[in-house]
Coordinates of C-alpha atoms in Angstrom, one line a residue:
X1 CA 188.4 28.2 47.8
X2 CA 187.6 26.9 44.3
X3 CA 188.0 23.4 45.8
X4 CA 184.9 24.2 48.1
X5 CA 183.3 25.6 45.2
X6 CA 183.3 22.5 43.2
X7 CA 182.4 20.2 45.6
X8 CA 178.8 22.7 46.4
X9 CA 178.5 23.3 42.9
X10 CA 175.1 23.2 41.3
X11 CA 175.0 20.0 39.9
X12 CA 177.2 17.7 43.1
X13 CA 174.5 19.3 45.5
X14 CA 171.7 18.3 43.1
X15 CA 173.1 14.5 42.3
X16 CA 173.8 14.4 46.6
X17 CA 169.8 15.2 46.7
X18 CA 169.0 12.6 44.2
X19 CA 170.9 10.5 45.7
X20 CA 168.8 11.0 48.9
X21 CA 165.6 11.2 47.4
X22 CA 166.7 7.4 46.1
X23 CA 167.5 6.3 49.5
X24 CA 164.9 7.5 51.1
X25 CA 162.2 5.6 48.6
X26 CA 164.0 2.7 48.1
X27 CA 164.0 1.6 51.8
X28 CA 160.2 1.7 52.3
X29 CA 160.1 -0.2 48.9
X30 CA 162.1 -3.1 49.7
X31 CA 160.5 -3.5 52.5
X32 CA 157.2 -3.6 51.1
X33 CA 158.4 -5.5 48.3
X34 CA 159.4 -8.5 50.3
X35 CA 156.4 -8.2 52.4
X36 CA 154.3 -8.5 49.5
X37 CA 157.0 -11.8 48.1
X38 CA 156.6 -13.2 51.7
X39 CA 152.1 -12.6 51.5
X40 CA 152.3 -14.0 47.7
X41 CA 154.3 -17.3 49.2
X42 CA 151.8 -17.6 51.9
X43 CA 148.8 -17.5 49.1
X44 CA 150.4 -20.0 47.2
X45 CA 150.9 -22.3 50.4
X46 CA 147.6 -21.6 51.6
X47 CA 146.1 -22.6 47.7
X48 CA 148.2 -25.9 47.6
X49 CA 146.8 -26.8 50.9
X50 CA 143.2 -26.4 50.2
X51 CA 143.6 -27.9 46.6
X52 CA 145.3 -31.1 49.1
X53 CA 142.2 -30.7 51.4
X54 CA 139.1 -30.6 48.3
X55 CA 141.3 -34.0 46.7
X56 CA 141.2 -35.7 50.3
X57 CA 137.7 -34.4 50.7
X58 CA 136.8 -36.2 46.8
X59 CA 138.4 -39.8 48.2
X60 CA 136.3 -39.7 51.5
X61 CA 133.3 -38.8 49.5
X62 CA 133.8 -41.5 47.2
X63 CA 134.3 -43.8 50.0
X64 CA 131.2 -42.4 51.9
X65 CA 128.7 -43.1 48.8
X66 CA 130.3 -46.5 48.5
X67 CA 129.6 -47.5 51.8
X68 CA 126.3 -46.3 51.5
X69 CA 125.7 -48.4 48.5
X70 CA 123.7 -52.1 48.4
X71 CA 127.2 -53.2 47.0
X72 CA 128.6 -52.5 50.4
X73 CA 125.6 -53.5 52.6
X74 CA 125.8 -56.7 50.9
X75 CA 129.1 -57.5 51.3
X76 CA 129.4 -57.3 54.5
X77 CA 126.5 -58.8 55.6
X78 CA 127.8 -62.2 53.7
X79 CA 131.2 -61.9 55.0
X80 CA 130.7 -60.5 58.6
X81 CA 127.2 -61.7 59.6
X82 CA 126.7 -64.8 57.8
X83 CA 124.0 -64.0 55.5
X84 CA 123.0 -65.0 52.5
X85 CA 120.7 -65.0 50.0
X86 CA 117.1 -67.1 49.1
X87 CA 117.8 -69.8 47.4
X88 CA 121.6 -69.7 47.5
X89 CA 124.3 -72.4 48.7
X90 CA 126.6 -71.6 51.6
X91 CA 129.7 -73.7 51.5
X92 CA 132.0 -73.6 54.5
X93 CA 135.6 -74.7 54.6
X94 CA 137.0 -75.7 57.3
X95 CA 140.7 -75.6 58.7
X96 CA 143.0 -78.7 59.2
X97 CA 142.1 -78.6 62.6
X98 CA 138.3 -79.5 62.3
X99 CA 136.8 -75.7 62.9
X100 CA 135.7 -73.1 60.5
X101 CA 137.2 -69.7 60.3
X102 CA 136.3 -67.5 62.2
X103 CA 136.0 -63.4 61.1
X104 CA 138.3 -61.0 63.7
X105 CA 136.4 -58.3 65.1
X106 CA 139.1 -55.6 63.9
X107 CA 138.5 -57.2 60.4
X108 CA 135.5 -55.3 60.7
X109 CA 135.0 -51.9 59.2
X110 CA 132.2 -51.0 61.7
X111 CA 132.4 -51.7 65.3
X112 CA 129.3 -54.2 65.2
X113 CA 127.7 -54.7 69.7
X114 CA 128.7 -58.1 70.6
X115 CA 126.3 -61.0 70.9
X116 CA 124.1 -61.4 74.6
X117 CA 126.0 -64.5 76.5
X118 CA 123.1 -67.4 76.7
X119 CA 122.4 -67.7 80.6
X120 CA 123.4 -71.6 80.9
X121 CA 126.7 -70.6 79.0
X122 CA 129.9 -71.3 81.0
X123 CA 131.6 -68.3 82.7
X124 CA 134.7 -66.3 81.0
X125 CA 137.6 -67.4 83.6
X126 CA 140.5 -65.0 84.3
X127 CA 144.2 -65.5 83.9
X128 CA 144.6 -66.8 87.7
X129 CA 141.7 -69.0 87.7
X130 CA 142.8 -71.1 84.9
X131 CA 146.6 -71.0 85.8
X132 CA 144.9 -72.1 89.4
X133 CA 142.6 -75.1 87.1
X134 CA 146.1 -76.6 85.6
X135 CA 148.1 -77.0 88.1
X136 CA 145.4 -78.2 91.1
X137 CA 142.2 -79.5 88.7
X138 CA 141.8 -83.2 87.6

């Protein structure tokens, strides 16, 4: 019987409480804890992305207000429509072949109508009709 009386004594039944009492906050704890690790990570994501989204937003404005500049304007209408200003010299070079280069449309930063076709100018043929004008035309 003084076995059993230890083991119940005072002081074991108070540290088996404690011990309890430790358990039973700690779970709830950790669980918040890591909640609140896993929210703080998100933040920090969350921040990184928007500081990513306000630096791409800075380029595009910078890019926008160029574009929108005389600078810009000008450019491109020497290089893509020819122009040029009063009392200025155009010089065009030509290729080896005998024409002048030409500017590609997807050189262009806008996407510019084409020109009207002239009514006396010849018709665009297909694939078939000018395979069909090789092999049977004169």
């Amino acid at each position: 019987m003084s076995f059993f009386k230890t083991i119940f004594s005072r002081q074991f039944l108070l540290t088996l409480v404690l011990i309890f009492l430790l358990v039973l906050f700690a779970v709830p704890l950790t669980k918040n804890w890591r909640q609140k690790r896993s929210i703080d990570k998100e933040v920090k994501d969350m921040q990184q992305q928007v500081a990513d989204l306000e630096h791409k937003n800075s380029s595009l404005k910078q890019v926008l207000d160029y574009m929108q500049s005389d600078q810009f304007v000008e450019k491109e209408a020497r290089t893509k429509l020819n122009y040029k200003k009063t009392g200025e010299e155009v010089a065009i070079i030509e290729s080896r072949d005998g024409t002048s280069p030409t500017v590609s449309p997807s050189d262009s930063v806008f996407d510019l109508p084409e020109e009207p076709k002239a009514p006396g100018s010849p018709k665009l043929l297909g694939n078939f009709s000018k395979w069909l004008d090789y092999f049977f035309k004169k």
